[in-house]
PDB file of C-alpha atoms in Angstrom:
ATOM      1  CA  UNK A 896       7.190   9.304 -20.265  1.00 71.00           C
ATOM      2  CA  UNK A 897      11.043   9.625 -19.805  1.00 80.00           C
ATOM      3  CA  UNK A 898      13.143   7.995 -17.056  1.00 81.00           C
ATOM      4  CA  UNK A 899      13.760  10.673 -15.137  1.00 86.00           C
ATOM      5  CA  UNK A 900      10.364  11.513 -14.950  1.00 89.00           C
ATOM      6  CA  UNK A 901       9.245   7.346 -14.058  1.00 88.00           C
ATOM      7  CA  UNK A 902      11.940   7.240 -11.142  1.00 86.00           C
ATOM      8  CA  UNK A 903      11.144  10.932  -9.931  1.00 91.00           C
ATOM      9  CA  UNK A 904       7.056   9.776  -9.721  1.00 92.00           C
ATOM     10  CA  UNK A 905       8.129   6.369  -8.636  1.00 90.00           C
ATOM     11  CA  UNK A 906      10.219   7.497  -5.162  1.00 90.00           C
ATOM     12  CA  UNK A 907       7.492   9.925  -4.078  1.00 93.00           C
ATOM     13  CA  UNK A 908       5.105   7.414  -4.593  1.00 91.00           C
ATOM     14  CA  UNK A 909       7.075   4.796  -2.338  1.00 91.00           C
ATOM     15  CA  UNK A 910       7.583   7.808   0.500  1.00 92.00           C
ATOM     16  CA  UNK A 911       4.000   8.306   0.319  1.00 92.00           C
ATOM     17  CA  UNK A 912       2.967   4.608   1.092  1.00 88.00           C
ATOM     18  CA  UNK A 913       5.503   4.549   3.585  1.00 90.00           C
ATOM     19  CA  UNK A 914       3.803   7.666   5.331  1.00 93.00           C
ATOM     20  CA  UNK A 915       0.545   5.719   5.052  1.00 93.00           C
ATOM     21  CA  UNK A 916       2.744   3.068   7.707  1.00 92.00           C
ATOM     22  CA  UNK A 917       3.731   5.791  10.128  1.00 93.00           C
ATOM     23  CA  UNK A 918       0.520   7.617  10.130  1.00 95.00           C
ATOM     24  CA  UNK A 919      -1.616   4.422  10.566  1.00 95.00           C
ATOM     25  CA  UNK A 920       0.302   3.337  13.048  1.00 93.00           C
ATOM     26  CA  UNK A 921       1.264   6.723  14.664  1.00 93.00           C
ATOM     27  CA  UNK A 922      -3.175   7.300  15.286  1.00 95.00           C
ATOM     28  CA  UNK A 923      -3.678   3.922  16.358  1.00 93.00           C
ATOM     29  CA  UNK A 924      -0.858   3.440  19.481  1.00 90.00           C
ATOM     30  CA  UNK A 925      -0.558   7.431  20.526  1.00 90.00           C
ATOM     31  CA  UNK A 926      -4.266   8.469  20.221  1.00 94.00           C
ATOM     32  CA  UNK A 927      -7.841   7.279  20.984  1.00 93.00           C
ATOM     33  CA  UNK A 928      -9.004   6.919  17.636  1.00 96.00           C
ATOM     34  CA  UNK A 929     -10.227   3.122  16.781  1.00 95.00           C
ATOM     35  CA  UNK A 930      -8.619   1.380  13.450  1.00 96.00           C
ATOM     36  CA  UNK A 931     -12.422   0.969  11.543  1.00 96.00           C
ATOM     37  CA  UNK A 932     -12.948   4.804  12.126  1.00 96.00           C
ATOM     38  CA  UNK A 933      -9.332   5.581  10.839  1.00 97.00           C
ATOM     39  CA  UNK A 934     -10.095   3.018   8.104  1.00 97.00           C
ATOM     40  CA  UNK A 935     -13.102   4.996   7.380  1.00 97.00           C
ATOM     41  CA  UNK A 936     -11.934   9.004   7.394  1.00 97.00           C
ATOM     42  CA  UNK A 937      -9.139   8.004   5.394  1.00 97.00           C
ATOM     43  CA  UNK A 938     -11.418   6.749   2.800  1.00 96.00           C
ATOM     44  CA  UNK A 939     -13.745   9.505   3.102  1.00 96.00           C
ATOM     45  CA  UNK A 940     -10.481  12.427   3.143  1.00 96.00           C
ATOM     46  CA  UNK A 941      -9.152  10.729   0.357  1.00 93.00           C
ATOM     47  CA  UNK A 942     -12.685  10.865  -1.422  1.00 93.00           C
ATOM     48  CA  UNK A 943     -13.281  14.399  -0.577  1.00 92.00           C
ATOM     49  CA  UNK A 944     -10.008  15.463  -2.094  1.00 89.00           C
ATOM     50  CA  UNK A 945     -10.204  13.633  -5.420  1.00 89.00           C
ATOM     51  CA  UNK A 946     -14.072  13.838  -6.760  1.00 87.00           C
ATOM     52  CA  UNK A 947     -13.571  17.738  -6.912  1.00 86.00           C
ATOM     53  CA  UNK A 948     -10.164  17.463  -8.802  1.00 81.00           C
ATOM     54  CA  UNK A 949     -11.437  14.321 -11.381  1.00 81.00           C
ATOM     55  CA  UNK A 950     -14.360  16.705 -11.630  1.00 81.00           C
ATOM     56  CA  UNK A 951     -12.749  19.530 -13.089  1.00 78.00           C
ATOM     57  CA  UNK A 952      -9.917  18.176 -14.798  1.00 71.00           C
ATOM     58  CA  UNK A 953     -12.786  16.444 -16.827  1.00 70.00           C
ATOM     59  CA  UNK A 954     -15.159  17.853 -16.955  1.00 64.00           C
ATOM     60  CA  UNK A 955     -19.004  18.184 -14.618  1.00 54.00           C
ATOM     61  CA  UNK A 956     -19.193  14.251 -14.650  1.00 56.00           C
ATOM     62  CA  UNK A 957     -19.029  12.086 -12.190  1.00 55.00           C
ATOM     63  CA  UNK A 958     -16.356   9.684 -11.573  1.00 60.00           C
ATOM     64  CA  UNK A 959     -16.565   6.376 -13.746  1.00 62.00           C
ATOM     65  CA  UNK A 960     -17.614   3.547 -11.688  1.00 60.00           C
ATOM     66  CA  UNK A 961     -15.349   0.722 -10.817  1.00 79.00           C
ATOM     67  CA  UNK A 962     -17.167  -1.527  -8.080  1.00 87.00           C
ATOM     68  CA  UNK A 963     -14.255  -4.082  -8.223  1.00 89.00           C
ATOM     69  CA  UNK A 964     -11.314  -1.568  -7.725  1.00 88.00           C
ATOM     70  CA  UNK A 965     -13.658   0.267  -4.924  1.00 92.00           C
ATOM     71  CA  UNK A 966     -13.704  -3.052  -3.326  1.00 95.00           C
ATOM     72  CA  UNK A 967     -10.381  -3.673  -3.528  1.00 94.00           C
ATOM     73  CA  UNK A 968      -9.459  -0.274  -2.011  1.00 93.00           C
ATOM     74  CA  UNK A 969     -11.827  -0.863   0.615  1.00 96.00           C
ATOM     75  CA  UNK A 970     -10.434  -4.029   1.582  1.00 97.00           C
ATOM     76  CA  UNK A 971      -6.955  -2.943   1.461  1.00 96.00           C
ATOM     77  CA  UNK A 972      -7.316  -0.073   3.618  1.00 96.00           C
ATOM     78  CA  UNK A 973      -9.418  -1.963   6.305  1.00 97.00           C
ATOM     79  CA  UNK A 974      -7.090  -5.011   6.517  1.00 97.00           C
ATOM     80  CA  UNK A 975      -4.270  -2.238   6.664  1.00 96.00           C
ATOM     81  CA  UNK A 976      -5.183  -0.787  10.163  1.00 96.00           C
ATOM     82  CA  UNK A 977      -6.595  -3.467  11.601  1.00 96.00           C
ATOM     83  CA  UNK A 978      -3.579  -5.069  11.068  1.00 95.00           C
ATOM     84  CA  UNK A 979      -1.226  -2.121  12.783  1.00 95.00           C
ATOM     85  CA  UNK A 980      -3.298  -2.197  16.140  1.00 94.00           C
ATOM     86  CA  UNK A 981      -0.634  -5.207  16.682  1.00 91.00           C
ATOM     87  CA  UNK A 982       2.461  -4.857  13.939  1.00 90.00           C
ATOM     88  CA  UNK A 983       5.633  -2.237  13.561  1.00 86.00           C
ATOM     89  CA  UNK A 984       5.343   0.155  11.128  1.00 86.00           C
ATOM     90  CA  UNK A 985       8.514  -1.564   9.444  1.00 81.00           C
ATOM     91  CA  UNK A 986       6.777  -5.261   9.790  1.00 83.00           C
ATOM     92  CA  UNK A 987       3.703  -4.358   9.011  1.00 88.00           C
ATOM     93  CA  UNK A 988       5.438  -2.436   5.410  1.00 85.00           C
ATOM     94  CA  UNK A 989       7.275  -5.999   5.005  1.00 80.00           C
ATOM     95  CA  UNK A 990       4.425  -8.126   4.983  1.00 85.00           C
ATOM     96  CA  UNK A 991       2.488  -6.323   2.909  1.00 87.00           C
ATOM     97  CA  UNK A 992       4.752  -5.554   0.129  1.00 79.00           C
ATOM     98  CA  UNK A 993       5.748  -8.875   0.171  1.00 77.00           C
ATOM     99  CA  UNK A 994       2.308  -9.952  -0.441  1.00 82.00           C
ATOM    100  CA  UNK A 995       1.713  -6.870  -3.286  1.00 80.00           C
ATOM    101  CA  UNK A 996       4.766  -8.269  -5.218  1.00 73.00           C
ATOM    102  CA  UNK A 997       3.091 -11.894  -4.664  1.00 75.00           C
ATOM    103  CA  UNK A 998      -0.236 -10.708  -6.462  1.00 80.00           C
ATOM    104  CA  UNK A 999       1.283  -8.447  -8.795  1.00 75.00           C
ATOM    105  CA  UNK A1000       4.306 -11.178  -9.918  1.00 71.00           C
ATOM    106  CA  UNK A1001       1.532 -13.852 -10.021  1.00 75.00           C
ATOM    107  CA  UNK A1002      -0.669 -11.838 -12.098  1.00 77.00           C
ATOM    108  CA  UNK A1003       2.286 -10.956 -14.984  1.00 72.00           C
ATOM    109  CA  UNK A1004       3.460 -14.621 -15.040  1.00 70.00           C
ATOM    110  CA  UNK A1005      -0.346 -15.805 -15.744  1.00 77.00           C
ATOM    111  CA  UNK A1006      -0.365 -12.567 -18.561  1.00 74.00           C
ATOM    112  CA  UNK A1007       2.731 -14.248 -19.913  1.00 72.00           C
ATOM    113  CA  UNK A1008       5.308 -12.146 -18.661  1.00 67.00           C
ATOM    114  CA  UNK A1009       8.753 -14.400 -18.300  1.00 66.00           C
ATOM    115  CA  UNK A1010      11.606 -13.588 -15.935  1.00 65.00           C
ATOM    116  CA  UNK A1011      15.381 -13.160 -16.643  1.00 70.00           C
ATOM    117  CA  UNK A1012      17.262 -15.895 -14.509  1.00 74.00           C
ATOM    118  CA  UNK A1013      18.616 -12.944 -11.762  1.00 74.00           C
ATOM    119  CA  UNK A1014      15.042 -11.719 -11.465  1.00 71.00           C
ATOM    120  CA  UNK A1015      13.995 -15.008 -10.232  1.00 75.00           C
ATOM    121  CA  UNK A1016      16.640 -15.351  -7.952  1.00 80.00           C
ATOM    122  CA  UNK A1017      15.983 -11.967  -6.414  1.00 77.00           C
ATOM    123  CA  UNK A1018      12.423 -12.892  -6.124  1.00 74.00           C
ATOM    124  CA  UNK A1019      12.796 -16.260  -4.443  1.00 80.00           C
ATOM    125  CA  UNK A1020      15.691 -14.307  -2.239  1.00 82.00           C
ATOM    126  CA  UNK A1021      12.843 -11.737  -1.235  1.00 75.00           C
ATOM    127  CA  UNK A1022       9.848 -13.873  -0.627  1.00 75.00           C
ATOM    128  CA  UNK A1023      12.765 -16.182   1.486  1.00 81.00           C
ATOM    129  CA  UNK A1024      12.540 -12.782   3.773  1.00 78.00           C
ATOM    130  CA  UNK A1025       9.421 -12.477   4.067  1.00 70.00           C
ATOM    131  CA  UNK A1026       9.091 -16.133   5.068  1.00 74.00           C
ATOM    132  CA  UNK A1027      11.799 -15.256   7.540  1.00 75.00           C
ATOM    133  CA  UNK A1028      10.098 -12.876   9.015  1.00 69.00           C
ATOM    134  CA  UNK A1029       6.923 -14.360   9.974  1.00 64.00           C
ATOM    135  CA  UNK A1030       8.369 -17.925  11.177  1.00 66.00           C
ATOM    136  CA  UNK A1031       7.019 -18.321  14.667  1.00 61.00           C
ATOM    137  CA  UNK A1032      10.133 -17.493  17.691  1.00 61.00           C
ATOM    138  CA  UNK A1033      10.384 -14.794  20.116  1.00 51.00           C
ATOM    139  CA  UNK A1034      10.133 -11.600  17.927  1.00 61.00           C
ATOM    140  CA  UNK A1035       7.534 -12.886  15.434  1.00 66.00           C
ATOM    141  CA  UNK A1036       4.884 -10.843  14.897  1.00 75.00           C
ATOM    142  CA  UNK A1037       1.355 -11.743  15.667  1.00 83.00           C
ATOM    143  CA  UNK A1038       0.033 -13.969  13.273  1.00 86.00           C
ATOM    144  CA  UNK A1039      -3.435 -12.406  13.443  1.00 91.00           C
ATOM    145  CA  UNK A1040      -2.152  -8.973  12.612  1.00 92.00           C
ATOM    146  CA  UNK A1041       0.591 -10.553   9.881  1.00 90.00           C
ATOM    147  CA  UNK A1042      -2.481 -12.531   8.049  1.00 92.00           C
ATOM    148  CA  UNK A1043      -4.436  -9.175   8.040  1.00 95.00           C
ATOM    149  CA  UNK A1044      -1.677  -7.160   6.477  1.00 94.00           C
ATOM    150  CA  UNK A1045      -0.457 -10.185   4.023  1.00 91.00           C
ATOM    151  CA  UNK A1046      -4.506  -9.867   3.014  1.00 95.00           C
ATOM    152  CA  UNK A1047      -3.850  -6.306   2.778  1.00 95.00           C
ATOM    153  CA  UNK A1048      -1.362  -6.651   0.192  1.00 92.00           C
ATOM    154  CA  UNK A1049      -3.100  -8.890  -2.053  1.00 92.00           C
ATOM    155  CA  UNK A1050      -6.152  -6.368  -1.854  1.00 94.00           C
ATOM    156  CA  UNK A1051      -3.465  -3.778  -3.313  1.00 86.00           C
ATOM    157  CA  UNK A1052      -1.948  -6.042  -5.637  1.00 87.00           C
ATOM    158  CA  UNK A1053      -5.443  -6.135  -7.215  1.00 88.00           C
ATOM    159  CA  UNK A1054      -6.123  -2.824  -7.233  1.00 85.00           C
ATOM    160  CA  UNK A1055      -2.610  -1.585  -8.357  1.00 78.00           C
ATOM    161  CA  UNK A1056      -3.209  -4.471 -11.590  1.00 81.00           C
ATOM    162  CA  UNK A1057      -7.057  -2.762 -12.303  1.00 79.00           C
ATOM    163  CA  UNK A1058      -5.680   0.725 -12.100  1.00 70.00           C
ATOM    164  CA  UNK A1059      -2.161   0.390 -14.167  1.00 65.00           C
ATOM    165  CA  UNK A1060      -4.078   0.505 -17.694  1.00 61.00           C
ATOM    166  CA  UNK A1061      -6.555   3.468 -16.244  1.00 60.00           C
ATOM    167  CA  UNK A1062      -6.564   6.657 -18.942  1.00 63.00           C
ATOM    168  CA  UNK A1063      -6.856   9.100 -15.846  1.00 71.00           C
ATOM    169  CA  UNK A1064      -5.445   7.739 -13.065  1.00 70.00           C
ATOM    170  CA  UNK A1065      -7.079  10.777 -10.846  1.00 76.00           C
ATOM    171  CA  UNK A1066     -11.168   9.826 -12.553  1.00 80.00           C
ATOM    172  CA  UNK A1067     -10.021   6.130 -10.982  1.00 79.00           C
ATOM    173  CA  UNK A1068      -8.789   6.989  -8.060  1.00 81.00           C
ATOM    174  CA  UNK A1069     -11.637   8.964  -7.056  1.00 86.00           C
ATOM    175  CA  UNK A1070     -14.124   6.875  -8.253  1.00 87.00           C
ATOM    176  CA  UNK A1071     -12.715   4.127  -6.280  1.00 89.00           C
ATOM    177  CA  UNK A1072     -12.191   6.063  -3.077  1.00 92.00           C
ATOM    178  CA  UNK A1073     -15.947   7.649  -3.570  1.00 91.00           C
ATOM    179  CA  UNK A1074     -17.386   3.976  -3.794  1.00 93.00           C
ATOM    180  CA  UNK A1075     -15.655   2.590  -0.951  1.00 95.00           C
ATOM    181  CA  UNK A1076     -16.615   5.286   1.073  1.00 95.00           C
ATOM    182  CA  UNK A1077     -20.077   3.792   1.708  1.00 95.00           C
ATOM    183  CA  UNK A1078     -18.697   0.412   2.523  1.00 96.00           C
ATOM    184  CA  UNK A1079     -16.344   2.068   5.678  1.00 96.00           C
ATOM    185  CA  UNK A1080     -19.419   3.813   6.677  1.00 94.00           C
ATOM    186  CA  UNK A1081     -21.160   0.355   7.306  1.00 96.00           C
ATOM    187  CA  UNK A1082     -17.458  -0.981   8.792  1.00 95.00           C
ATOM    188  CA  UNK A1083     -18.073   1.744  11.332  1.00 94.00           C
ATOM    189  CA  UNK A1084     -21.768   1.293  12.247  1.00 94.00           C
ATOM    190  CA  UNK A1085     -20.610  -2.390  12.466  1.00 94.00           C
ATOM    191  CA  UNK A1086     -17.808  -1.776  14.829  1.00 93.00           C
ATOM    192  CA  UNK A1087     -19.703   1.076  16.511  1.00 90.00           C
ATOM    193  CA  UNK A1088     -19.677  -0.206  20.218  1.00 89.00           C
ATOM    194  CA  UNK A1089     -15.978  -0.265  20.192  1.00 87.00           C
ATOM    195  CA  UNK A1090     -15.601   3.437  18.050  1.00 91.00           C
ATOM    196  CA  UNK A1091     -13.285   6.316  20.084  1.00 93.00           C
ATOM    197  CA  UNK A1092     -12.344   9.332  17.820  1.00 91.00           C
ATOM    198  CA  UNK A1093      -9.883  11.792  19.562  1.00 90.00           C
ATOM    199  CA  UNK A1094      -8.443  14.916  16.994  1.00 94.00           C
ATOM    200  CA  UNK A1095      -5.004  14.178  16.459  1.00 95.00           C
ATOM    201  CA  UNK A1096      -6.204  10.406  15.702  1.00 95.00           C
ATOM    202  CA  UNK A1097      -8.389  12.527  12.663  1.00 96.00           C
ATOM    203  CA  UNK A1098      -5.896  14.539  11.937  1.00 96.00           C
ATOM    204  CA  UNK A1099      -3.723  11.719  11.241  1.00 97.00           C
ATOM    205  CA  UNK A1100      -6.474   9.825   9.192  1.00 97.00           C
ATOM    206  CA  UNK A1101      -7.437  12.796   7.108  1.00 97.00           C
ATOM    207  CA  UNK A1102      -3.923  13.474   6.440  1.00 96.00           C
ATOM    208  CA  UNK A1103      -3.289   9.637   5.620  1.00 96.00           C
ATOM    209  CA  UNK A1104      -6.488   9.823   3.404  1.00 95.00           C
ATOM    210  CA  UNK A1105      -5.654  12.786   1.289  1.00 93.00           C
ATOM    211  CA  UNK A1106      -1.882  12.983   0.858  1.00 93.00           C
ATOM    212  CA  UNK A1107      -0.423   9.731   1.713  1.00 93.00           C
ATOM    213  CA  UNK A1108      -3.312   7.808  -0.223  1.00 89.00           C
ATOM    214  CA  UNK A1109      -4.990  10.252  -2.368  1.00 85.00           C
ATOM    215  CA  UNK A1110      -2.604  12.142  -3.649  1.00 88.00           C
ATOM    216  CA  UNK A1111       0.066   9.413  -3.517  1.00 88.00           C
ATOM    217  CA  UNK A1112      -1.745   6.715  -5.182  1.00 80.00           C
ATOM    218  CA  UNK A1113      -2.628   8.984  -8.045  1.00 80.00           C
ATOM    219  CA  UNK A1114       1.470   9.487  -8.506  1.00 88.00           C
ATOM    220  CA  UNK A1115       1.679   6.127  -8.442  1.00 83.00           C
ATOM    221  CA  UNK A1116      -0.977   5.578 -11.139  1.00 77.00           C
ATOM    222  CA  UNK A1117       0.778   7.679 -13.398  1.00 82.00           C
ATOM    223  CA  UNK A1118       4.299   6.317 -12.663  1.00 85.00           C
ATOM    224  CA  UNK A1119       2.503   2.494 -13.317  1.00 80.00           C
ATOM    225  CA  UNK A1120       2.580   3.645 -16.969  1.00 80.00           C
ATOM    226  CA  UNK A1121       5.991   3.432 -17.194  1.00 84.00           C
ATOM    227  CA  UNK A1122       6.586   0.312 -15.050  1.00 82.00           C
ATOM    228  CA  UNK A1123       5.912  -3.567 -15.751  1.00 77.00           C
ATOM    229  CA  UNK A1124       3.899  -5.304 -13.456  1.00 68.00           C
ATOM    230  CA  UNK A1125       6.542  -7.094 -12.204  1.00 66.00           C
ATOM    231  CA  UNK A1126       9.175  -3.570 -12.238  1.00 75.00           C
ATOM    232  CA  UNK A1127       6.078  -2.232 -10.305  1.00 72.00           C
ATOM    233  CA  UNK A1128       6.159  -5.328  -7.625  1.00 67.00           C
ATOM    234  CA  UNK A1129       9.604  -4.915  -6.698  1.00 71.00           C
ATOM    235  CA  UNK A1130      10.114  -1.753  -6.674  1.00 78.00           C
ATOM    236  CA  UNK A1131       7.727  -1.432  -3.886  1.00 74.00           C
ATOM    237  CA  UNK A1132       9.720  -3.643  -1.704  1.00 72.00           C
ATOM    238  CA  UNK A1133      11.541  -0.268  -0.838  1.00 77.00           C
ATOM    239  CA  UNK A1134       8.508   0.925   1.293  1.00 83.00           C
ATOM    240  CA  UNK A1135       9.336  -1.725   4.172  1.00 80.00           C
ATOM    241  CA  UNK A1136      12.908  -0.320   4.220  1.00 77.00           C
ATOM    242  CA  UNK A1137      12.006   3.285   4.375  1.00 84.00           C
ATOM    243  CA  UNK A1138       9.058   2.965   7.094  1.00 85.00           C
ATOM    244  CA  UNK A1139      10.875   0.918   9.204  1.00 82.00           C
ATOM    245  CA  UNK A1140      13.614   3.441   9.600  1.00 81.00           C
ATOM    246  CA  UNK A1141      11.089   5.966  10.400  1.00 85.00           C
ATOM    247  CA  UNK A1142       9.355   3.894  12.987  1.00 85.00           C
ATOM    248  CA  UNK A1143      12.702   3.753  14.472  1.00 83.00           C
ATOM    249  CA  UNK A1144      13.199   6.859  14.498  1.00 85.00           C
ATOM    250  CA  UNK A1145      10.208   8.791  14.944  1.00 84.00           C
ATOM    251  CA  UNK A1146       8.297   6.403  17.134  1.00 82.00           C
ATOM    252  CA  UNK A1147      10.988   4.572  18.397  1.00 83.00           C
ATOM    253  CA  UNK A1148       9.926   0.849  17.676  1.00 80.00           C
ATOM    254  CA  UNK A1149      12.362  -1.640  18.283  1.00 76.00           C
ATOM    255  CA  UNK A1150      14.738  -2.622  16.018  1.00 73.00           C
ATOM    256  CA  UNK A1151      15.003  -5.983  16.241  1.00 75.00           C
ATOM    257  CA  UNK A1152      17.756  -8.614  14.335  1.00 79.00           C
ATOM    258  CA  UNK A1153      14.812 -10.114  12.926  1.00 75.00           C
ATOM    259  CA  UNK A1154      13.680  -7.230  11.182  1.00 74.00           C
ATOM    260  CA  UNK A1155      17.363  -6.416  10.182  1.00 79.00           C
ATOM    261  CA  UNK A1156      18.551  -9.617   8.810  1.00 82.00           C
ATOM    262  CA  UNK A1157      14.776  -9.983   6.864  1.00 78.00           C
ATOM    263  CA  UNK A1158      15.246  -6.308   5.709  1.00 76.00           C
ATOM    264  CA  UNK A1159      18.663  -7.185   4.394  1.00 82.00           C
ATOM    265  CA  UNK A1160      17.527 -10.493   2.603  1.00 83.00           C
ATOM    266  CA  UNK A1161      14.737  -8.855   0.903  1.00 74.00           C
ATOM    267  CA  UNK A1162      16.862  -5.833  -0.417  1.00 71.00           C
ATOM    268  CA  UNK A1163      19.586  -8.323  -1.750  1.00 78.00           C
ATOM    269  CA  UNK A1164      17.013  -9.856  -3.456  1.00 77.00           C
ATOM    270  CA  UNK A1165      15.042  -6.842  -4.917  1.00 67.00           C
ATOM    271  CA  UNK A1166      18.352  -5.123  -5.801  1.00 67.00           C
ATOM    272  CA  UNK A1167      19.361  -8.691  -7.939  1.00 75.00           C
ATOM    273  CA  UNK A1168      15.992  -8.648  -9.049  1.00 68.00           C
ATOM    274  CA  UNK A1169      16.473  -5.303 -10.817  1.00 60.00           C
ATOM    275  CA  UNK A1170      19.986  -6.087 -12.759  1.00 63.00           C
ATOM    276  CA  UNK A1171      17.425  -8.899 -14.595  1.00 58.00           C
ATOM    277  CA  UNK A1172      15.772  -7.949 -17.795  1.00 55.00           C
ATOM    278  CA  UNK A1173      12.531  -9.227 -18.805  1.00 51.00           C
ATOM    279  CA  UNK A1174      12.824 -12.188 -21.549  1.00 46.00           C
TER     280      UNK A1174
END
């Protein structure tokens, strides 16, 4: 795969997980809709949407299963928006990239992956932060909602890991959303006492389900192939960066100098962490 192609798949993949921040959050302060049913159309959209394509692209077979990655989806995406009922879309995007890059960095260190001098300074510069970020004061955010979305990110971290060897990203992607389907289903019935659906809270669920996270993660499958686990990790400490600005400016959340001087510690360290070359 060349480079142009790696960083043209890689930037649409981190504007589609930043639209999975704004739409989550978007359905879950401006409409009725309740964060285990969002948690559960998106699954379902994103399920819909892929079966048909891995289907035909190869063949009349059905998806290979992958319990562990459809577990890991599942948890991922339900952490995700309980989480937002309480965090910013650009907080929420912090704390859970931080905790990606945690799982992902954690995982290629125990593989035997070493680190360049500059890329652990970047690293220890972005996870300082995060840290940062989270420290209890007056614009902290709430720690129930942070440990959701930090839980959120290690969920990811595992599933990005399973998926980044996967011949056809698409077959895993759909197999994965098709088995986790099931387990939002019993979320719901679960949660059903508390359960309000209005249509623009679907509409932004099914739209989150199959182009923000369908269609988006299967990009960023294919991009993977290209990237090391830890090139993957910090890459995606763009996201927070991108949906924060959004949530700024298309649902005007506060920008706070918490968010600001965090934002700005964890760039400085991704974009140090980048000059570093593996070892």
């Amino acid at each position: 795969m060349s480079s142009m192609r790696i960083v043209l798949l890689t930037s649409l993949a981190m504007l589609a997980f930043a639209g999975n921040s704004l739409l989550c959050r978007l359905a879950l302060t401006d409409t009725g809709i309740d964060a285990a049913s969002f948690t559960t159309i998106r699954i379902v959209s994103g399920a819909l949407v892929l079966v048909p394509v891995a289907r035909w692209r190869n063949g009349a077979g059905a998806p290979a299963p992958d319990w562990p990655s459809a577990i890991a989806l599942f948890a991922y995406a339900a952490c995700f928006s309980f989480a937002y009922v309480s965090l910013s879309a650009g907080t929420g995007a912090l704390l859970l990239f931080g905790a990606v890059q945690a799982a992902m960095i954690g995982y290629g260190l125990w593989r035997g992956e070493s680190l360049a001098w500059r890329r652990i300074a970047g690293l220890a510069c972005a996870f300082a932060g995060i840290v940062g970020l989270v420290l209890p004061g007056i614009t902290a955010p709430p720690l129930q909602g942070a440990a959701l979305m930090l839980a959120a990110g290690v969920a990811w971290g595992i599933f990005s890991i399973r998926g980044k060897g996967a011949g056809d990203p698409t077959a895993v992607m759909a197999g994965s959303f098709l088995r986790a389907a099931p387990l939002a289903a019993v979320l719901s019935i679960v949660t059903l006492h508390s359960a309000t659906l209005d249509a623009m809270g679907v509409a932004y669920a099914i739209a989150s389900g199959a182009l923000t996270s369908g269609v988006g993660y299967v990009i960023w499958y294919t991009a993977l192939r290209g990237l090391s686990v830890t090139s993957a990790a910090i890459v995606q400490l763009t996201v927070p960066m991108i949906a924060a600005a959004a949530g700024v400016i298309l649902l005007n959340e506060p920008l706070t100098a918490r968010l600001l001087i965090a934002s700005a510690i964890i760039l400085g360290g991704v974009a140090l962490a980048l000059t570093g070359k593996k070892t």
